[in-house]
Structure formats: structure tokens, C-alpha cells
PDB file of C-alpha atoms and ligand atoms in Angstrom:
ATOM      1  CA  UNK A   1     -12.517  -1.652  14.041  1.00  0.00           C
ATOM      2  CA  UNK A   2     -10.271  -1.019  11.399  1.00  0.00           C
ATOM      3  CA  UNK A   3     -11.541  -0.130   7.541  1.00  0.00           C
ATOM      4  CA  UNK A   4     -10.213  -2.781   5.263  1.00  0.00           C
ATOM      5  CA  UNK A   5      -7.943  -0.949   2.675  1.00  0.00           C
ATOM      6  CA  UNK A   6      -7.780  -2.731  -1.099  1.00  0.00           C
ATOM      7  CA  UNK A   7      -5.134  -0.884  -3.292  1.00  0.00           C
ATOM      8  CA  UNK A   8      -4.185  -1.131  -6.583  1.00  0.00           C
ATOM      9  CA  UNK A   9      -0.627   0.180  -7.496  1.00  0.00           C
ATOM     10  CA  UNK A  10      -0.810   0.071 -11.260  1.00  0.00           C
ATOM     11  CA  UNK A  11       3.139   0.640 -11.271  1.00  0.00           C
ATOM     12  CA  UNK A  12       4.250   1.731 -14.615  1.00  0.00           C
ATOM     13  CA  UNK A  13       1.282   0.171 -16.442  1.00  0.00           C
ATOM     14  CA  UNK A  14      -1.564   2.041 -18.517  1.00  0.00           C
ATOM     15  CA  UNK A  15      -2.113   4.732 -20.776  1.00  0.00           C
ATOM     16  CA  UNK A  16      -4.760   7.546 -20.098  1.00  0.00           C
ATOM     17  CA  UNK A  17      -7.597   5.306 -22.981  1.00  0.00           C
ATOM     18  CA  UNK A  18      -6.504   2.302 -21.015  1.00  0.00           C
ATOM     19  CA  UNK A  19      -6.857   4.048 -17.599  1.00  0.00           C
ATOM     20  CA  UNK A  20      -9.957   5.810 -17.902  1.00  0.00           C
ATOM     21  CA  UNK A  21     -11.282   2.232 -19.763  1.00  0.00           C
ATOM     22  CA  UNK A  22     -10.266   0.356 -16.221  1.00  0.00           C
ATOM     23  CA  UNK A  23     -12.380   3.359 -13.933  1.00  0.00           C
ATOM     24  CA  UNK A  24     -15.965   3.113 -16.337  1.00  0.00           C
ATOM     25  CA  UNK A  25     -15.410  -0.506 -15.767  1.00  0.00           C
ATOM     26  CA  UNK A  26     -14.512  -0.195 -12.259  1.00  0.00           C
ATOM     27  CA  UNK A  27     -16.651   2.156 -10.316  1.00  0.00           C
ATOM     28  CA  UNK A  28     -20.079   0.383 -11.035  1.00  0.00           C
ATOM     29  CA  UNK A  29     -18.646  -2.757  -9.991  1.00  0.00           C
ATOM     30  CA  UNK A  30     -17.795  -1.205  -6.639  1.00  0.00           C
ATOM     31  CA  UNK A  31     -20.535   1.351  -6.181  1.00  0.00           C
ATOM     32  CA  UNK A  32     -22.268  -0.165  -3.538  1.00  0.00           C
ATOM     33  CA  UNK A  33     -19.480  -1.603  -1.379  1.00  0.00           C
ATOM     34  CA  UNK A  34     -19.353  -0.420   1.879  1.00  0.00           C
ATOM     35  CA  UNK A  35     -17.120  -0.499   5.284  1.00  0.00           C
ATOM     36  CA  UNK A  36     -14.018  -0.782   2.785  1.00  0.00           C
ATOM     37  CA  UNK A  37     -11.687   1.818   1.690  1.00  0.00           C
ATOM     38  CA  UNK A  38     -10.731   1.077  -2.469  1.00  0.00           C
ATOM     39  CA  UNK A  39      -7.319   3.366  -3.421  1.00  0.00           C
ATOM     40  CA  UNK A  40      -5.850   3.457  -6.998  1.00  0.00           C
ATOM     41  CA  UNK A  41      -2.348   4.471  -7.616  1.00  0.00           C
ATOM     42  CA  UNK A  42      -2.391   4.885 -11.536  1.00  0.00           C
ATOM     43  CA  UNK A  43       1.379   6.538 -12.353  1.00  0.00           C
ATOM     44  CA  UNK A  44       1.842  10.121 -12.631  1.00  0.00           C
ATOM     45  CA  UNK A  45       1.338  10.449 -16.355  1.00  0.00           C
ATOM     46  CA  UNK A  46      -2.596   9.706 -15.482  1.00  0.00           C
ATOM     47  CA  UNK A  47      -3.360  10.711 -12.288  1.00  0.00           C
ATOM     48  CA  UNK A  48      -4.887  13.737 -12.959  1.00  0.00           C
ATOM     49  CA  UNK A  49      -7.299  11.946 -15.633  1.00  0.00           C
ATOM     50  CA  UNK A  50      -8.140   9.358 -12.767  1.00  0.00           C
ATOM     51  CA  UNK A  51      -8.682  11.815 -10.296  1.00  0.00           C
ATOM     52  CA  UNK A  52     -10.910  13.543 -12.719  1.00  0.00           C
ATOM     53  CA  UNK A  53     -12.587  10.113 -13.371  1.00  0.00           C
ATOM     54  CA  UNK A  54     -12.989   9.331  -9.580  1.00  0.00           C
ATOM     55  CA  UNK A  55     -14.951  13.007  -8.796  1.00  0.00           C
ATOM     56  CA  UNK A  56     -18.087  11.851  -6.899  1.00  0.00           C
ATOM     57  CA  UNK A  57     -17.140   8.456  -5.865  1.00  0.00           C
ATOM     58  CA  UNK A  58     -15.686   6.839  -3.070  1.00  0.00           C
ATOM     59  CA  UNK A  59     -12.457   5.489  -4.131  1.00  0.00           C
ATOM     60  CA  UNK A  60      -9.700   7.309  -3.337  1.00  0.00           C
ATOM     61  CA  UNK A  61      -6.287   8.527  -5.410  1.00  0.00           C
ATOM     62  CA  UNK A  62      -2.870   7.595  -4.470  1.00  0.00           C
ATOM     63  CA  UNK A  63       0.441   7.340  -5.877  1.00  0.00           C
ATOM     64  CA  UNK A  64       3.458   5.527  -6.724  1.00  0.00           C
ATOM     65  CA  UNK A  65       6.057   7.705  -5.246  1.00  0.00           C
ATOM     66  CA  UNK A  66       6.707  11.144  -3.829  1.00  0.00           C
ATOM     67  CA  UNK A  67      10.238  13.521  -3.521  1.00  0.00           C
ATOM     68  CA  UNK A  68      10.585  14.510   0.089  1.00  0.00           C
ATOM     69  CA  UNK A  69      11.037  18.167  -0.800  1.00  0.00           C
ATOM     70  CA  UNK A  70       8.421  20.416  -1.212  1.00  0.00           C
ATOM     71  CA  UNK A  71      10.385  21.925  -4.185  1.00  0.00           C
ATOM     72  CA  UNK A  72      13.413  22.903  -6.461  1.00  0.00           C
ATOM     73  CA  UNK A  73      15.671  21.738  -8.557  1.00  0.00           C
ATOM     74  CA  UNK A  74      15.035  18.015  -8.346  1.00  0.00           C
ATOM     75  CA  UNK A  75      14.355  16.895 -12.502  1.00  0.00           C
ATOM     76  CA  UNK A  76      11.846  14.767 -12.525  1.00  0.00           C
ATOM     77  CA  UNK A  77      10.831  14.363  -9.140  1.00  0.00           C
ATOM     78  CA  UNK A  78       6.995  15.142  -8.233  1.00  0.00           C
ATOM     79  CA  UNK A  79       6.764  16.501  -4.735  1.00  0.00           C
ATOM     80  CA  UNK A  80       3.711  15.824  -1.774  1.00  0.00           C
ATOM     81  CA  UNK A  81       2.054  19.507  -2.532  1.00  0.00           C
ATOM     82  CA  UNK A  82       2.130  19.104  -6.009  1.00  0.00           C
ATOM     83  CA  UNK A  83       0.189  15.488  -5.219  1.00  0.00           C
ATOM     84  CA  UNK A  84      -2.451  17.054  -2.488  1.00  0.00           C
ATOM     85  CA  UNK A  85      -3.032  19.439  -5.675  1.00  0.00           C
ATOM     86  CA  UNK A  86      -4.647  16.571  -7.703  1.00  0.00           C
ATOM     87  CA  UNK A  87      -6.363  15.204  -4.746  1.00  0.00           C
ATOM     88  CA  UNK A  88      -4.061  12.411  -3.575  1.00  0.00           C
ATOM     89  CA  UNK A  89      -4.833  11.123  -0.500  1.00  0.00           C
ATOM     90  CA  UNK A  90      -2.607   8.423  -0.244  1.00  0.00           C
ATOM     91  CA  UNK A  91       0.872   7.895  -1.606  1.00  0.00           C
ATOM     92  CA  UNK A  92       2.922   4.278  -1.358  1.00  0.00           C
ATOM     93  CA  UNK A  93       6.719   4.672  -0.258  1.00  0.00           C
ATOM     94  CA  UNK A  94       9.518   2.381   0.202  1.00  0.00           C
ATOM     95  CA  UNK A  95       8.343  -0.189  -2.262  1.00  0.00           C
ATOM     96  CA  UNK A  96      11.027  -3.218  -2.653  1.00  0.00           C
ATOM     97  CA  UNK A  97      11.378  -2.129  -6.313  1.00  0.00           C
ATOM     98  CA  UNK A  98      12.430   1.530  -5.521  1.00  0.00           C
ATOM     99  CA  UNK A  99      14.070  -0.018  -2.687  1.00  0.00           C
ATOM    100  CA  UNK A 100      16.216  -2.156  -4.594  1.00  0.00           C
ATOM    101  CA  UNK A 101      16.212  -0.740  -8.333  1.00  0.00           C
ATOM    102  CA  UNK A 102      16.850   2.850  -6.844  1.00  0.00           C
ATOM    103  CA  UNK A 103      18.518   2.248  -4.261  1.00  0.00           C
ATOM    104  CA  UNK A 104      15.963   3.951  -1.773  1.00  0.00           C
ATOM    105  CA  UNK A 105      16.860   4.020   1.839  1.00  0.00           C
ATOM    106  CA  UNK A 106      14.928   3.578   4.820  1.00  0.00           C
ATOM    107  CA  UNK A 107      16.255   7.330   5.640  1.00  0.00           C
ATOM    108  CA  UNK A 108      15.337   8.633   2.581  1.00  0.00           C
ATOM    109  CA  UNK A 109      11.868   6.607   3.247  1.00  0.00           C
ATOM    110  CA  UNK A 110      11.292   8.512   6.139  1.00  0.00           C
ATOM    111  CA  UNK A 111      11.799  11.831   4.769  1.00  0.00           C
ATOM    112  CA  UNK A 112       9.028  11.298   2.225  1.00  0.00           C
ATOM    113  CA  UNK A 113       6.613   9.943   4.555  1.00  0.00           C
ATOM    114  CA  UNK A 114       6.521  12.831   7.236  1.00  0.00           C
ATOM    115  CA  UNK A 115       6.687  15.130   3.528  1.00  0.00           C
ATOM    116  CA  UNK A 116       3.453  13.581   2.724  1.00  0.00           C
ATOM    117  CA  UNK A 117       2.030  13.807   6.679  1.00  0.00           C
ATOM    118  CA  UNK A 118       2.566  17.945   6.171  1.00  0.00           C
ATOM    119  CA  UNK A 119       1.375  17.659   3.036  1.00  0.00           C
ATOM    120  CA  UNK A 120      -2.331  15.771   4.074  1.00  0.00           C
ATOM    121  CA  UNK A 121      -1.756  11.965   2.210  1.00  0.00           C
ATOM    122  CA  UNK A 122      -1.423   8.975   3.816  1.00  0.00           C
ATOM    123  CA  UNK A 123       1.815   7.236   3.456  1.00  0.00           C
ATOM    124  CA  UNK A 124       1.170   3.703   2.504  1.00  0.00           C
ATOM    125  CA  UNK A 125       5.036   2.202   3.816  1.00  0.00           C
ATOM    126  CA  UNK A 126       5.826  -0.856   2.405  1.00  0.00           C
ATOM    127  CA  UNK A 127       8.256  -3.427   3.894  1.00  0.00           C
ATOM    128  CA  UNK A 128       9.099  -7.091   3.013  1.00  0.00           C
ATOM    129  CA  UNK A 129      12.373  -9.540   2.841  1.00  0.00           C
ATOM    130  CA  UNK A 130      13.740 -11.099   0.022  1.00  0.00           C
ATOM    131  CA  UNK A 131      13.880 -14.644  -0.367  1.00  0.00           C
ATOM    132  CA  UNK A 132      17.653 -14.760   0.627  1.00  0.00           C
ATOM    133  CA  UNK A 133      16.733 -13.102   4.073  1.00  0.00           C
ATOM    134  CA  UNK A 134      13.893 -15.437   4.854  1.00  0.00           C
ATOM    135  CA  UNK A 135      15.894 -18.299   4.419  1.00  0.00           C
ATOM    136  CA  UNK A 136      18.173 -16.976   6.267  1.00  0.00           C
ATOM    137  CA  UNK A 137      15.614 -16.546   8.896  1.00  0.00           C
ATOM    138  CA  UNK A 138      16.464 -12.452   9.286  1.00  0.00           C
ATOM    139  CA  UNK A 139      12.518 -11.989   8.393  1.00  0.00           C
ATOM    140  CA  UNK A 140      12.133 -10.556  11.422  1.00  0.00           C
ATOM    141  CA  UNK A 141      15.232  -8.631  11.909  1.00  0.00           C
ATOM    142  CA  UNK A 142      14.763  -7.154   8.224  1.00  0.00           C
ATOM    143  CA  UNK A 143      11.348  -6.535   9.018  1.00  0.00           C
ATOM    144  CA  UNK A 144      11.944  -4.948  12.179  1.00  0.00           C
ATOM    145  CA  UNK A 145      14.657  -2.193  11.250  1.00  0.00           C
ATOM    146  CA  UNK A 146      12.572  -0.850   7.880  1.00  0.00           C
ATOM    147  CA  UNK A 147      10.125  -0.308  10.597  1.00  0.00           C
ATOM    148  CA  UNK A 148      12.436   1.255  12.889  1.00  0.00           C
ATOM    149  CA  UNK A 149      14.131   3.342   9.863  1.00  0.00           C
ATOM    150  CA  UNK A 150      11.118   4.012   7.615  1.00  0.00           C
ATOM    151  CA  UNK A 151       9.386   5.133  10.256  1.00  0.00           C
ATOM    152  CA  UNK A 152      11.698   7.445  12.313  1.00  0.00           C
ATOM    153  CA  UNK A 153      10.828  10.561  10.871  1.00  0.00           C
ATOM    154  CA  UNK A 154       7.087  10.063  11.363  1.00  0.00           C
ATOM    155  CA  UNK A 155       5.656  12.674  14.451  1.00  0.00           C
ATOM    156  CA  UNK A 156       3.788  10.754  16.947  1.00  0.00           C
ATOM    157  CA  UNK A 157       0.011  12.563  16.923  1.00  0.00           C
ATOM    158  CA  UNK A 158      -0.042  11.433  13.063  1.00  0.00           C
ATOM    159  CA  UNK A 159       1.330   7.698  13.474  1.00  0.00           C
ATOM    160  CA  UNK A 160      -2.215   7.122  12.975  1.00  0.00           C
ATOM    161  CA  UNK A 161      -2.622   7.884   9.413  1.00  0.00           C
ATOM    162  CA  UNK A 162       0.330   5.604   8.109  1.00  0.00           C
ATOM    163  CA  UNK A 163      -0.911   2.474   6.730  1.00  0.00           C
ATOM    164  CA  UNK A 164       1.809  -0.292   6.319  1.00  0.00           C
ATOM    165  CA  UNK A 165       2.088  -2.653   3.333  1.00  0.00           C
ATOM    166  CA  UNK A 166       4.091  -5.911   4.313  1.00  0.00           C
ATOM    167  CA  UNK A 167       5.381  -7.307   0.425  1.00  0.00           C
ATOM    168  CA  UNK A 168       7.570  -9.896   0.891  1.00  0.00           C
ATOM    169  CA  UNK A 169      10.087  -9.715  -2.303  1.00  0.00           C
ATOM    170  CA  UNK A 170       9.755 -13.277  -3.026  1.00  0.00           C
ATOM    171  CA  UNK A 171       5.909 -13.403  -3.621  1.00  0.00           C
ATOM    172  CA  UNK A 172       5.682  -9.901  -5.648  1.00  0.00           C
ATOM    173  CA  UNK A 173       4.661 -10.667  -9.256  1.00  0.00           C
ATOM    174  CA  UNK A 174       5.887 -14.138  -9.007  1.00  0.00           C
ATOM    175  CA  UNK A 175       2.552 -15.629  -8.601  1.00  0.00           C
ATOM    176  CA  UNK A 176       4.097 -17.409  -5.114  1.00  0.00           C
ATOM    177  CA  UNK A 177       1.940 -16.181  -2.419  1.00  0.00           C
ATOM    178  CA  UNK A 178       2.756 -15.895   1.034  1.00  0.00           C
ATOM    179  CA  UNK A 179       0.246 -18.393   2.901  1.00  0.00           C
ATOM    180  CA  UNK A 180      -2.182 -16.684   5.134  1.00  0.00           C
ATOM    181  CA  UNK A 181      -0.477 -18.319   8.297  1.00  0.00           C
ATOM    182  CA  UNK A 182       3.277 -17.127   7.186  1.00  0.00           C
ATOM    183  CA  UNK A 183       1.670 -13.562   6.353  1.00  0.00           C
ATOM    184  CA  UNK A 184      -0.074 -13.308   9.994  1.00  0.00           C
ATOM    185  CA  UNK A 185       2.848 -13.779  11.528  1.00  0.00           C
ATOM    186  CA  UNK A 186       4.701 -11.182   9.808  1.00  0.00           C
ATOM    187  CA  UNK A 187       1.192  -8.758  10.261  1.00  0.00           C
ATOM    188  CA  UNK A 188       0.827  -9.670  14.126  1.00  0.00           C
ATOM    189  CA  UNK A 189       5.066  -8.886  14.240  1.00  0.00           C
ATOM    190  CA  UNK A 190       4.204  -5.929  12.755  1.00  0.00           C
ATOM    191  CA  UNK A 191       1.846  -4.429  14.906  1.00  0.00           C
ATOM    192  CA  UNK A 192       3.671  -5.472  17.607  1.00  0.00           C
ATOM    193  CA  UNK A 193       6.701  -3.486  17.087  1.00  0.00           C
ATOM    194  CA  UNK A 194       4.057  -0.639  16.279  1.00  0.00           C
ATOM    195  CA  UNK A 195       2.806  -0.390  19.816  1.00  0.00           C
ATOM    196  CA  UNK A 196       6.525  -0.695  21.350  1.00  0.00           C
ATOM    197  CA  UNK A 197       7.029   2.394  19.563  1.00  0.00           C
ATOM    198  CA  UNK A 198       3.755   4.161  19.479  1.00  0.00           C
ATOM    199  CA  UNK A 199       1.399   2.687  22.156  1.00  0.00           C
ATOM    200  CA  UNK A 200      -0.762  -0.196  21.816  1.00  0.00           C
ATOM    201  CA  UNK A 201      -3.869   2.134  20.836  1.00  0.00           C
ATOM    202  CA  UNK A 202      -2.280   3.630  17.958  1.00  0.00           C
ATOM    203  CA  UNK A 203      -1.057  -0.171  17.227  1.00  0.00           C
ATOM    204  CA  UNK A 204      -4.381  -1.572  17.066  1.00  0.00           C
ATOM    205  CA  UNK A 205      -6.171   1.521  14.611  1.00  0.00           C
ATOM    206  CA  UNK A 206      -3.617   1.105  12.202  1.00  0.00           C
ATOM    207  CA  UNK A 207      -3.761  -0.739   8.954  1.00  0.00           C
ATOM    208  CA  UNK A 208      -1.169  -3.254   7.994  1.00  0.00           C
ATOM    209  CA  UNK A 209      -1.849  -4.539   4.028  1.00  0.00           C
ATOM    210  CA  UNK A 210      -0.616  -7.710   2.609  1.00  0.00           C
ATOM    211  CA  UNK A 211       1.041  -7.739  -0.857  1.00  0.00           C
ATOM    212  CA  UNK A 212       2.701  -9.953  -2.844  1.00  0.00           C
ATOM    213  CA  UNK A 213       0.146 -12.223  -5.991  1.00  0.00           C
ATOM    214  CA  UNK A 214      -2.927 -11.372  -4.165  1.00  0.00           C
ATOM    215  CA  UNK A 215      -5.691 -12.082  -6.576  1.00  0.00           C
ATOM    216  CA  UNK A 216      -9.297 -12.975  -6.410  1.00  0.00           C
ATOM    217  CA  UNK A 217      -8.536 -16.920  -5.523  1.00  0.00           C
ATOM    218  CA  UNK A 218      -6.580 -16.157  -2.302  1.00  0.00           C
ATOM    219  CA  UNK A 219      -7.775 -12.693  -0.937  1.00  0.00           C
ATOM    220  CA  UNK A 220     -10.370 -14.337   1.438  1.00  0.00           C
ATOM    221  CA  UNK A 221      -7.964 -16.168   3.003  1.00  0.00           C
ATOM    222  CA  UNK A 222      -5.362 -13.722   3.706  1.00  0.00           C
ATOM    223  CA  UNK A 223      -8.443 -11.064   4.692  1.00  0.00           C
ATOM    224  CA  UNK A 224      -9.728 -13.578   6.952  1.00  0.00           C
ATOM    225  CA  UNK A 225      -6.187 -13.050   9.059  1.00  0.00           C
ATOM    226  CA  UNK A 226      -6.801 -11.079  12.476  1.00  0.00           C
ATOM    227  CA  UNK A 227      -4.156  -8.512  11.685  1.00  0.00           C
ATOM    228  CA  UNK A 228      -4.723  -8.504   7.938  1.00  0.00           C
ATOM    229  CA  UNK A 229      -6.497  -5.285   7.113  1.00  0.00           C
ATOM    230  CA  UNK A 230      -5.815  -5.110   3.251  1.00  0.00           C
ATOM    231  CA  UNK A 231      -4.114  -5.692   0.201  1.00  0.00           C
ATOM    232  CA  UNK A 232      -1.481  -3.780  -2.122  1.00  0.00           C
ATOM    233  CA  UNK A 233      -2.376  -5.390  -5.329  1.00  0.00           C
ATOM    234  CA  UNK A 234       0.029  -5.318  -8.847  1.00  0.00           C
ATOM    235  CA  UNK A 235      -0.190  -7.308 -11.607  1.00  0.00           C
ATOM    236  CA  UNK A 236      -4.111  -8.395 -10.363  1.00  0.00           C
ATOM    237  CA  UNK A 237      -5.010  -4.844  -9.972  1.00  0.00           C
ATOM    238  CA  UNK A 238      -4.684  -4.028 -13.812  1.00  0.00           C
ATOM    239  CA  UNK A 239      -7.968  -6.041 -14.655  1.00  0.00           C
ATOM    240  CA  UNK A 240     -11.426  -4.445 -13.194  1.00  0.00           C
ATOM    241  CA  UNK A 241     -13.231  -7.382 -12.698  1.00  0.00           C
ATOM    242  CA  UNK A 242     -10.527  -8.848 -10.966  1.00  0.00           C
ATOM    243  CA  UNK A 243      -9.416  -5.974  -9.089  1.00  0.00           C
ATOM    244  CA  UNK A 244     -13.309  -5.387  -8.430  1.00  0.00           C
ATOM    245  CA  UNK A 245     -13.206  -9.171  -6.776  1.00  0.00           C
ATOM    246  CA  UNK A 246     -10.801  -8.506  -4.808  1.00  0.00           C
ATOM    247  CA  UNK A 247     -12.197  -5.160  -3.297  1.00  0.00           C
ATOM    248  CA  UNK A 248     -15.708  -7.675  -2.517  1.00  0.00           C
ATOM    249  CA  UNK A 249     -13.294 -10.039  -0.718  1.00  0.00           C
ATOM    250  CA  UNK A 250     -15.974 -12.598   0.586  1.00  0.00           C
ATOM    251  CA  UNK A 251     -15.808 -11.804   4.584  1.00  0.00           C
ATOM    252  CA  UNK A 252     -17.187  -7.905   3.977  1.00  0.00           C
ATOM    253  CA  UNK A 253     -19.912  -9.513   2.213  1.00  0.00           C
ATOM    254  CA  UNK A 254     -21.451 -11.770   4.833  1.00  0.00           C
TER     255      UNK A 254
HETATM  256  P1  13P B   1       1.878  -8.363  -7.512  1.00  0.00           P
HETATM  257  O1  13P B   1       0.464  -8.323  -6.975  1.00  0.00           O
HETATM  258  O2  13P B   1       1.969  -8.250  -8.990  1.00  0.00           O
HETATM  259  O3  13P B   1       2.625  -9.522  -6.938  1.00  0.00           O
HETATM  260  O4  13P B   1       2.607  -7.032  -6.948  1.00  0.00           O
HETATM  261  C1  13P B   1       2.543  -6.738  -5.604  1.00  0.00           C
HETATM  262  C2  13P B   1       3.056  -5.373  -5.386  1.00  0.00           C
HETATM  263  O5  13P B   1       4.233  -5.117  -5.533  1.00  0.00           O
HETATM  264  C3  13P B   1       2.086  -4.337  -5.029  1.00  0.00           C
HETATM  265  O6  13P B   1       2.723  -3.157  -4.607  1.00  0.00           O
END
């Protein structure tokens, strides 16, 4: 079985009062949860006051971005061994708004996710088509060559500890949420192409997260999908008790 993932990517939100406010708020609310992994991805400015924070329970560091090099002269750039340093063990690549506001490619995806594989975090590789391509109906295609590209530079024996994040553009932050049925489809395509390339066991352990306006009304739903193991959560994930809901998605709880 797989462990449900719930993440919060914080993007460039909160300062360290606001931060540390959200984890005292957080952890109790979560304390007892079990069978479910719980990841925040506060920006760099406060990760190492949430990883502080987060000493001694079970919810695990992440974040936003990563360099592929281990080092140099790259100005502000944060690299994967300066993120295992603070205890990262997760770190989300090839989100649509690096993808498309910094023109990230799925090369340059690739590179950062087998940096963080040497490194020890978990690449959390996000895909998802805009509204133009789904319309088009190139979901799949789209879909299908970030896999092929973001993935490429992954090695085989560690396939295992990427965990995919399908966002479509048109239901990030605009409150328009892909319906559980249209987000299977995408899921079960995903893992699909997953055990073309890497075998049908690897396939089946890994975790594919929805994201894209999940919030506590809707998370059941999508959860409740066969090859839904998770959510990437924004604007939702800034607010503890809603975050918090979210993590106790009903299904875990029965
Ligand atoms: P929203 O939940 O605000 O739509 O953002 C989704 C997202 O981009 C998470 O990475």
C-alpha cells in the first residue's frame, strides 16, 4: 500500500512569526494521525526555523526549489547538500510557475531531481497542462513528455523515492478544481507511463499527488481516487486548521 502524502508548498508566503504561528497551531492538530505522510515546504528564508519547529514530530521538511549543482558560483541559488543540511527530506521541482515564470525545462528538471537523489530528498516532480493544451486535447501528450523529460536523468534503483505531483495549470490558485474523475484519469495515465519505463512494481509503490484548489471541501473526493495518493496544497495550505483538514482527509479516518 502506498502512504498517502499531504503537502503544503507555502510558495513565497510567510514570515518566520507567521511561520512558526502556523507549526504551534499545526502539530497538535496532527499529532495523532497515522498511516499518512504530512510535508511542509515553507520558502528558504524559514526553513531552518521550521525545521527547528518540526524536531520530534512526524512531519517532514521540504522545499520549494533546488540548483542542480552541488556548488559555485550560482547567486542566489540554494543547492541539494546545503538542503539535506537543514534536514530536508523532500524538495518539489518542475512546478508550472518555475516552469513558466522561469522558464525551467524539463532538462534542467531532471538535473535537479537526480541532484537531490545523491543528495538523500525526495523529489516531489510536478507536471500539469495548461488550459490551452487541454482544450486542445494534448493532456496526454503534454503530460507524457514532462514525464519522459523530467524524469530522464533519474537512475533506476531510486525511481522509487520520486513522488509525482500532477497540477494542472488551469485549476492552480484559481479555485477551479479538477473533478476527481478528470484527475484519475490523468493519475491512472500517469502511472501507466511509470511502469513502461520503470516496471510495473516500481509503478504501483510510487506516489502520484493531485494539486490544483484542493481544500478541505473536495480532498475526500479526489483521495477517494484509486491512483490518488496525495495532495500538493497552495493557497489552502497557509491556514492550519484547514491545512490540518486536509491532512485528516475523511477515508484515513474510517
Ligand atoms: P493552489 O492549491 O493554491 O491551487 O496551488 C496549488 C499548487 O500550485 C501547489 O503546488
Amino acid at each position: 500500500m502506498r502512504t498517502p502524502i499531504l503537502a503544503a508548498n507555502w510558495k513565497m508566503h510567510k514570515t518566520r512569526a507567521e511561520a512558526a504561528e502556523f507549526v504551534a497551531a499545526l502539530l497538535p492538530l496532527v499529532k495523532d494521525v497515522e498511516r499518512v505522510e504530512v510535508v511542509l515546504a515553507p520558502p528558504f528564508t524559514v526553513l531552518c526555523r521550521v525545521a527547528k519547529l518540526l524536531e520530534g514530530s512526524a512531519v517532514a521538511l521540504a522545499a520549494q526549489n533546488v540548483h542542480p549543482e552541488p556548488g559555485g558560483a550560482f547567486t542566489g541559488e540554494i543547492s541539494a547538500p546545503m538542503l539535506a543540511d537543514l534536514g530536508c527530506r523532500y524538495a518539489i521541482v518542475g512546478h508550472s510557475e518555475r516552469r513558466s515564470l522561469f522558464a525551467e525545462s524539463d532538462a534542467f528538471v531532471a538535473r535537479k531531481a537526480r541532484a537531490l537523489l545523491e543528495s538523500g530528498i525526495r523529489p516531489i516532480v510536478c507536471v500539469g497542462e495548461s488550459l490551452e493544451e487541454r482544450e486542445a486535447d494534448q493532456t496526454f501528450d503534454v503530460i507524457g513528455s514532462q514525464l519522459d523529460g523530467s524524469l530522464a536523468a533519474a537512475p533506476d534503483d531510486r525511481i522509487r523515492d520520486i513522488v509525482l505531483a500532477y497540477e494542472p495549470i488551469w485549476a492552480i490558485g484559481t479555485g477551479r478544481t479538477a473533478t476527481p474523475e478528470l484527475a484519475q484519469d490523468v493519475h491512472a495515465f500517469i502511472r501507466d507511463k511509470l511502469a513502461q519505463r520503470f516496471g510495473a512494481d516500481a509503478a504501483q509503490q510510487m506516489r502520484i499527488q493531485y494539486g490544483g484548489s484542493v481544500k478541505p471541501e473536495n480532498v475526500d473526493a479526489l483521495l477517494a481516487q484509486p491512483d490518488i495518493d496525495g495532495a500538493l496544497v497552495g493557497g489552502a495550505s497557509l491556514d492550519a486548521q484547514a491545512f490540518a483538514r486536509i491532512v485528516r482527509f475523511e477515508s484515513q479516518e474510517s
